[in-house]
Short mmCIF file of C-alpha atoms and ligand atoms in Angstrom, two decimals:
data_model
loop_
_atom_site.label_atom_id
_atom_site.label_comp_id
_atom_site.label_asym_id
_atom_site.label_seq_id
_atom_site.Cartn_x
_atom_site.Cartn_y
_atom_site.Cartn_z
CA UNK A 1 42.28 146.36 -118.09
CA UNK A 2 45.64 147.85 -119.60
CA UNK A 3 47.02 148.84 -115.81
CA UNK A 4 48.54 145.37 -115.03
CA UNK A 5 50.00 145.31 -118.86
CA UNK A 6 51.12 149.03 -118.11
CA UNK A 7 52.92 148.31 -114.99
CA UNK A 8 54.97 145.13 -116.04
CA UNK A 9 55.94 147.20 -119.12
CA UNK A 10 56.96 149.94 -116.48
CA UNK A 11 58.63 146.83 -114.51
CA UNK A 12 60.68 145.91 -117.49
CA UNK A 13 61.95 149.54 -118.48
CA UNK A 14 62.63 150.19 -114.84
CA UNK A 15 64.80 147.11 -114.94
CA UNK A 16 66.35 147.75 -118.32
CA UNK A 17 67.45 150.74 -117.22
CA UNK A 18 69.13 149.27 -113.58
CA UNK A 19 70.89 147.14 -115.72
CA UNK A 20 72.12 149.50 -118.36
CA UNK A 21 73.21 151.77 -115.21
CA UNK A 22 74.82 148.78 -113.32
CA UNK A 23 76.08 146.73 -115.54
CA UNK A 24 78.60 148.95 -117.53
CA UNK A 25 79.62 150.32 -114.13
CA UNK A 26 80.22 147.10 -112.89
CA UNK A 27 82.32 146.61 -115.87
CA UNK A 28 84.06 149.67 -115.11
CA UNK A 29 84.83 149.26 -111.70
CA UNK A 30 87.32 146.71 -112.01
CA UNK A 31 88.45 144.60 -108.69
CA UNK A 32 87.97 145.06 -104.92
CA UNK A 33 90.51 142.49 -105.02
CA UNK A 34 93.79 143.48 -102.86
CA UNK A 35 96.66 143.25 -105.56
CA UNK A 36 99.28 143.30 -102.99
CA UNK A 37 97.31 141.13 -99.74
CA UNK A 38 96.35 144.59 -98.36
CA UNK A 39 93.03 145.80 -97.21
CA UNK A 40 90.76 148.24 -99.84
CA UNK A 41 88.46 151.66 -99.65
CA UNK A 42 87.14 153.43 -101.54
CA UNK A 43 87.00 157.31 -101.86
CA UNK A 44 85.17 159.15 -104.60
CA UNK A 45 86.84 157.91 -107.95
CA UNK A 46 89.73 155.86 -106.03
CA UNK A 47 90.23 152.81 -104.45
CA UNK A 48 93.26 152.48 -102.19
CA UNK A 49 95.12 149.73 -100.35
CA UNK A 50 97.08 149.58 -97.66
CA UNK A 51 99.18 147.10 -95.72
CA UNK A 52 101.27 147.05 -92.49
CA UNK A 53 104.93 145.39 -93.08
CA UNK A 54 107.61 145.25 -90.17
CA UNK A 55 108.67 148.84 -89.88
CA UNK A 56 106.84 150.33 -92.48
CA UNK A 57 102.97 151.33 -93.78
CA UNK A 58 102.24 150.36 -97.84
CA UNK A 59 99.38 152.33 -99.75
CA UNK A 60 99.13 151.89 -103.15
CA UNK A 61 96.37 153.88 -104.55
CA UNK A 62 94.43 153.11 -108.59
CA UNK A 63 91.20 154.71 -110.03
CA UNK A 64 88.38 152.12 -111.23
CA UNK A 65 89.49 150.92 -114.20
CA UNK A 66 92.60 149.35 -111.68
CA UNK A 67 95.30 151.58 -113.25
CA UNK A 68 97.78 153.15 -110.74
CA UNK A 69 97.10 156.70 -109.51
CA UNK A 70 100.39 159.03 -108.88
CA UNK A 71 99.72 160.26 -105.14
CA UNK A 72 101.67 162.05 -102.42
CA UNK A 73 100.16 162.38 -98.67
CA UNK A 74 100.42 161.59 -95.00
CA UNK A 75 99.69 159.02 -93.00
CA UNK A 76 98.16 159.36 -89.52
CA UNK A 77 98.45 156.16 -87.36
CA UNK A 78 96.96 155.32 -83.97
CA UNK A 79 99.28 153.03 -82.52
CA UNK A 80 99.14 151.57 -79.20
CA UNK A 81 97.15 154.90 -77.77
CA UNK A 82 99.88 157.14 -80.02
CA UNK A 83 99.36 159.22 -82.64
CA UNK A 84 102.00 158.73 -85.35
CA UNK A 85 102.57 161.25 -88.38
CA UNK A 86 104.87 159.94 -91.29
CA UNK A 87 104.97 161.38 -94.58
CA UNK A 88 104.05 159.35 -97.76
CA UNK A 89 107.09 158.72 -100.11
CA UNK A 90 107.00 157.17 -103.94
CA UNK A 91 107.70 153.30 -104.22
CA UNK A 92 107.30 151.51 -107.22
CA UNK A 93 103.82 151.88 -107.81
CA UNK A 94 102.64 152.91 -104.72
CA UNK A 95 103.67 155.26 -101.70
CA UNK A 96 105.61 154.18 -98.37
CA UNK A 97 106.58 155.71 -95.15
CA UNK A 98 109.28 154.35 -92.45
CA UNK A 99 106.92 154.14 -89.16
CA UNK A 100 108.06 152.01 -86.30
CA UNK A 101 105.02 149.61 -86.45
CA UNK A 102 104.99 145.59 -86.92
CA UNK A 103 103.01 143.87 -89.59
CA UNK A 104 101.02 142.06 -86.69
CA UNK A 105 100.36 145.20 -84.50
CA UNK A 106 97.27 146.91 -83.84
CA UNK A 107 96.68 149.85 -85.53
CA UNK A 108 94.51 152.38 -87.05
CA UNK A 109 95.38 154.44 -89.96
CA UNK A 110 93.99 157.68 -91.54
CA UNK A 111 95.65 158.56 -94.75
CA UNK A 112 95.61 161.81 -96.34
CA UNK A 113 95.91 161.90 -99.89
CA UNK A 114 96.24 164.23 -102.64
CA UNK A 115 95.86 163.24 -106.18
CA UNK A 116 96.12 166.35 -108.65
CA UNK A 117 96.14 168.67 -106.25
CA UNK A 118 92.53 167.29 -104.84
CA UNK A 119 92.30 166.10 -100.66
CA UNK A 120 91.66 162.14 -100.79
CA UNK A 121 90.97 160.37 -97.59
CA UNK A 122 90.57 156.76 -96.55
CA UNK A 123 90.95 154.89 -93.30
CA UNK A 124 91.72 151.60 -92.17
CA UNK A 125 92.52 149.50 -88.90
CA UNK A 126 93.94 145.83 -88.50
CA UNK A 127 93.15 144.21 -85.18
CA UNK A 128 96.67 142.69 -83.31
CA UNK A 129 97.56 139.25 -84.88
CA UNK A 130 97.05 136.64 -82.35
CA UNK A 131 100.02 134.31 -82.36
CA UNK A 132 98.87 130.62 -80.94
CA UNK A 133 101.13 128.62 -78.53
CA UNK A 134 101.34 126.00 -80.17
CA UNK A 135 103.25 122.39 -79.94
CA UNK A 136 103.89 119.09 -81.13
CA UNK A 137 104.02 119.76 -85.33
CA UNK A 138 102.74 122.67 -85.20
CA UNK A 139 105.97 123.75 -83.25
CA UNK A 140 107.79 122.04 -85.25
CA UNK A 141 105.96 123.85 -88.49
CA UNK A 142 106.30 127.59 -86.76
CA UNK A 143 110.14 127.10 -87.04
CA UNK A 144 110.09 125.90 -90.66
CA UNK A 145 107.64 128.71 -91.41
CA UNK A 146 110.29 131.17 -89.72
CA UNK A 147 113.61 130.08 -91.85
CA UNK A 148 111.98 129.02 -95.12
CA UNK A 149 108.48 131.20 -95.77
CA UNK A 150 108.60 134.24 -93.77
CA UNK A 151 111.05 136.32 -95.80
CA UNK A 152 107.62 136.37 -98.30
CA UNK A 153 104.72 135.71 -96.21
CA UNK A 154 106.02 137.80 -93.21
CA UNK A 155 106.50 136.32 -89.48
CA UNK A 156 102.64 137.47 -88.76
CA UNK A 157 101.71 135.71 -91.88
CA UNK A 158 100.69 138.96 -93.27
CA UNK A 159 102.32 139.59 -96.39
CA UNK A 160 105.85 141.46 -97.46
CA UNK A 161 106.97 143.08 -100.18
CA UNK A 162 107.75 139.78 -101.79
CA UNK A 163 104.31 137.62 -101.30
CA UNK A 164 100.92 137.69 -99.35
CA UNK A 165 99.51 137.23 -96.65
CA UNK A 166 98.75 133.59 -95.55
CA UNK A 167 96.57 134.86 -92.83
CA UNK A 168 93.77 136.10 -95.20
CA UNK A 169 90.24 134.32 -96.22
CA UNK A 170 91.74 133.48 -99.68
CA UNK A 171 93.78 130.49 -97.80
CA UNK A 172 91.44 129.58 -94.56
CA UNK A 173 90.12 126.26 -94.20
CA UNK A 174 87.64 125.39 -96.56
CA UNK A 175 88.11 128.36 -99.28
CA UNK A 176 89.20 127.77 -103.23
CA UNK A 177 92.99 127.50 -101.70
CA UNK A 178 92.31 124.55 -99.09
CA UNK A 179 95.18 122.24 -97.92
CA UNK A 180 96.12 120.53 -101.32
CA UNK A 181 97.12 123.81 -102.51
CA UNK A 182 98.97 124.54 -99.68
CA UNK A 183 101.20 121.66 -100.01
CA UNK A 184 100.88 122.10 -103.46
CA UNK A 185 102.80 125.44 -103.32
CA UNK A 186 104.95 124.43 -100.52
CA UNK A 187 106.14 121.54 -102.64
CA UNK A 188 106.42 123.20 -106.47
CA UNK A 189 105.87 126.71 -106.01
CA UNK A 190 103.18 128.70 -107.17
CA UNK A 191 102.35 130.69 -110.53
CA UNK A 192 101.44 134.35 -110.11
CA UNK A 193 97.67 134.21 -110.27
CA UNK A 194 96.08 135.96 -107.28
CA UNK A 195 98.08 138.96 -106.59
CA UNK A 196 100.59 140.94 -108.22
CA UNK A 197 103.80 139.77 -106.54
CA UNK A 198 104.78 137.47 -109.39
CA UNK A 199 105.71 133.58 -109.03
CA UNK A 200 106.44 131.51 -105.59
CA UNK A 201 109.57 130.15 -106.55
CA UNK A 202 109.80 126.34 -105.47
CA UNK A 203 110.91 126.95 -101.61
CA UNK A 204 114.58 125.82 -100.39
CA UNK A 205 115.44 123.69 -97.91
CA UNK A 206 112.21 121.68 -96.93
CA UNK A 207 112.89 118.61 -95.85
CA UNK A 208 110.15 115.45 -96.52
CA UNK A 209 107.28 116.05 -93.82
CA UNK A 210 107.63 119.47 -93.03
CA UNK A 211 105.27 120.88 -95.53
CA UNK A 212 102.31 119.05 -92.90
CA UNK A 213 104.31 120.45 -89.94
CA UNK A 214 103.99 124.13 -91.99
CA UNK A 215 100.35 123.29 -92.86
CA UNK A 216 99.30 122.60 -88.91
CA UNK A 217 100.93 125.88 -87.92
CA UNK A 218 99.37 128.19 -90.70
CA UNK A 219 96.35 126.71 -89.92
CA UNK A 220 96.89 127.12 -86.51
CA UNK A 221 97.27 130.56 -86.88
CA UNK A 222 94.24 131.06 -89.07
CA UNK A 223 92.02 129.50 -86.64
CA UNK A 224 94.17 131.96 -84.03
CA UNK A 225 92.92 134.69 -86.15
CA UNK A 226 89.23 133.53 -86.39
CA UNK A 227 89.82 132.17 -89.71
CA UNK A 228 87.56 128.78 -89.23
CA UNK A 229 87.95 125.26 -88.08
CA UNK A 230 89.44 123.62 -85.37
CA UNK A 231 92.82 124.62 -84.67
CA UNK A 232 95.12 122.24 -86.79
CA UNK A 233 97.26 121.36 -83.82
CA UNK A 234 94.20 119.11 -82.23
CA UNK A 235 94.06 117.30 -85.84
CA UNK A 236 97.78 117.56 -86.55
CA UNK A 237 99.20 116.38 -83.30
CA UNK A 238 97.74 113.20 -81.73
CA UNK A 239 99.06 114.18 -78.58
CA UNK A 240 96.81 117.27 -78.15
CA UNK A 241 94.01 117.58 -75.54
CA UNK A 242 95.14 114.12 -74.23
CA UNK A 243 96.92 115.26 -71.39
CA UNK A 244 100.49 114.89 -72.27
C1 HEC B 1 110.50 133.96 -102.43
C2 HEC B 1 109.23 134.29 -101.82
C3 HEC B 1 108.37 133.17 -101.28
C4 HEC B 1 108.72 132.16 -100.39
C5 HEC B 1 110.08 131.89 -99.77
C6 HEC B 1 107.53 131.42 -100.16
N1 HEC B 1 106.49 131.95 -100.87
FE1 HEC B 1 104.57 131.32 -100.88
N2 HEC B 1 104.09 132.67 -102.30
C7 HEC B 1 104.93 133.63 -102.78
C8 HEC B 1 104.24 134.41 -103.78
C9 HEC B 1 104.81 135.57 -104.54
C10 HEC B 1 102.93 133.87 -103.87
C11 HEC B 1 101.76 134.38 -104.72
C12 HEC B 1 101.43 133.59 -105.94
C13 HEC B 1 100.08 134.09 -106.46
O1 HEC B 1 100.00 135.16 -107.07
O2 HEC B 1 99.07 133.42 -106.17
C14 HEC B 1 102.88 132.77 -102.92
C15 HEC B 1 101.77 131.98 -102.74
C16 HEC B 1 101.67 131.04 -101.75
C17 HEC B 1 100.48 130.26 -101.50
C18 HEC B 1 99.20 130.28 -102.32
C19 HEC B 1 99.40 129.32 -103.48
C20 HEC B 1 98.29 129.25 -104.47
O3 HEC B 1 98.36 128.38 -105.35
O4 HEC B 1 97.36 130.06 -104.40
C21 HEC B 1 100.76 129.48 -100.42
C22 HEC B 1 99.82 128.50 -99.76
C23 HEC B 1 102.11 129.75 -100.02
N3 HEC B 1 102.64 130.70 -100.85
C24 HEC B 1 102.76 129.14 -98.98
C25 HEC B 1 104.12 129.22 -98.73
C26 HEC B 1 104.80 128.50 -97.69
C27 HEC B 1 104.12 127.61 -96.69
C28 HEC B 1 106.12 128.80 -97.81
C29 HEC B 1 107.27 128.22 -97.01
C30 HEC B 1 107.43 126.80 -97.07
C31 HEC B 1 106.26 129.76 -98.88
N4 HEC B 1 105.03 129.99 -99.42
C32 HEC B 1 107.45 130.36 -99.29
C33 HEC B 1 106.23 133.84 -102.42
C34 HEC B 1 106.96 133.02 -101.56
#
């Protein structure tokens, strides 16, 4: 009776050898992490981002080992039934093109790459950010967000050049970043450790409160967005839903 013996010897080579192929792969293949609050694909050895800002498209493109990959290319966009061509132009470490989009627009986007004189393409679409009516502190928090937070985080709380998006799982209700960090950042800043955009300096001009005014409308927004809960306006504002 050797067969059973035989076959969880068989098991455990089988599985030795799906580990040594996974795990230094794994190891290998870096982050699917966004470094700039952008969407990811993959294609063949690459993995590119890309993220809508007012007026622009962002694509920053790195092999596995997250180093940056020199590319040139063209971006095709579908944009409100209209096809848009732009062509792909060095910045920094990535690639941008001038395209008469918004960072909350709907939008599709097939880029065509070339990397050492080799065809890479990757696609993406964002659906149209959904921008509650909201009132009450909420209101009060979506013109606070305007003057003090949207030069970084971007008036569709998608990201800029300068910080990321606010609208993203990383900050919805109940996630690693729930409302104590929100206030925490609002209040002393943040230190560089998601993305690469650097430090949140300690924001100017806040006056006591508003950081739970900001808080209601970002979460308003989130849950806007389907990013969970209740919308923070019904918690936020004990006038809601009683009438008023
Ligand atoms: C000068 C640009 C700038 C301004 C203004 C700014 N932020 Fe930020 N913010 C950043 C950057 C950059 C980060 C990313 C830090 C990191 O890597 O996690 C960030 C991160 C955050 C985070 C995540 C913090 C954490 O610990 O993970 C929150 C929440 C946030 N900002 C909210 C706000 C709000 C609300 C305002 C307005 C009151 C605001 N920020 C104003 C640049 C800014």
């Amino acid at each position: 009776m050797t067969a059973p013996k035989e076959i969880s010897t068989m098991k455990t080579r089988l599985l030795t050898l799906a580990l040594l192929l996974v795990v230094p792969s794994a190891l290998a293949h870096g982050t699917m992490v966004a470094f700039f609050g952008g969407q990811i694909a993959e294609s063949g050895d690459y993995r590119a981002e890309f993220a809508v800002r007012d007026g622009a498209i962002r694509v920053w493109l790195r092999d596995h080992d997250d180093k940056p990959v020199k590319a040139s290319g063209k971006a095709t966009l579908l944009l409100n039934g209209q096809k848009l061509e732009a062509d792909l132009a060095a910045k920094d470490d990535g690639l941008t093109a001038p395209v008469p989009v918004k960072a909350k627009d709907k939008l599709a986007a097939v880029l065509g790459l070339v990397v050492d004189g080799k065809p890479v393409s990757v696609r993406f679409q964002q659906a149209e950010m959904v921008a509650p009516t909201v009132s009450g502190p909420a209101e009060a928090g979506r013109k606070t967000f305007e003057a003090v937070c949207a030069t970084c985080h971007g008036g569709a709380l998608r990201g800029t050049d300068n910080g990321p998006p606010l609208l993203h799982p990383f900050y919805a209700l109940g996630s690693a970043h729930g409302d104590d960090v929100i206030l925490a950042a609002m209040n002393d800043g943040a230190k560089a450790h998601m993305w690469k955009f650097g430090d949140m300096p300690k924001p100017q001009g806040l006056k006591p409160g508003q950081d739970k005014e900001v808080l209601a409308y970002i979460r308003a927004v989130q849950a806007a967005n389907g990013l969970g809960g209740a919308p923070a306006t019904a918690a936020a504002d004990p006038h809601a839903g009683h009438g008023h």
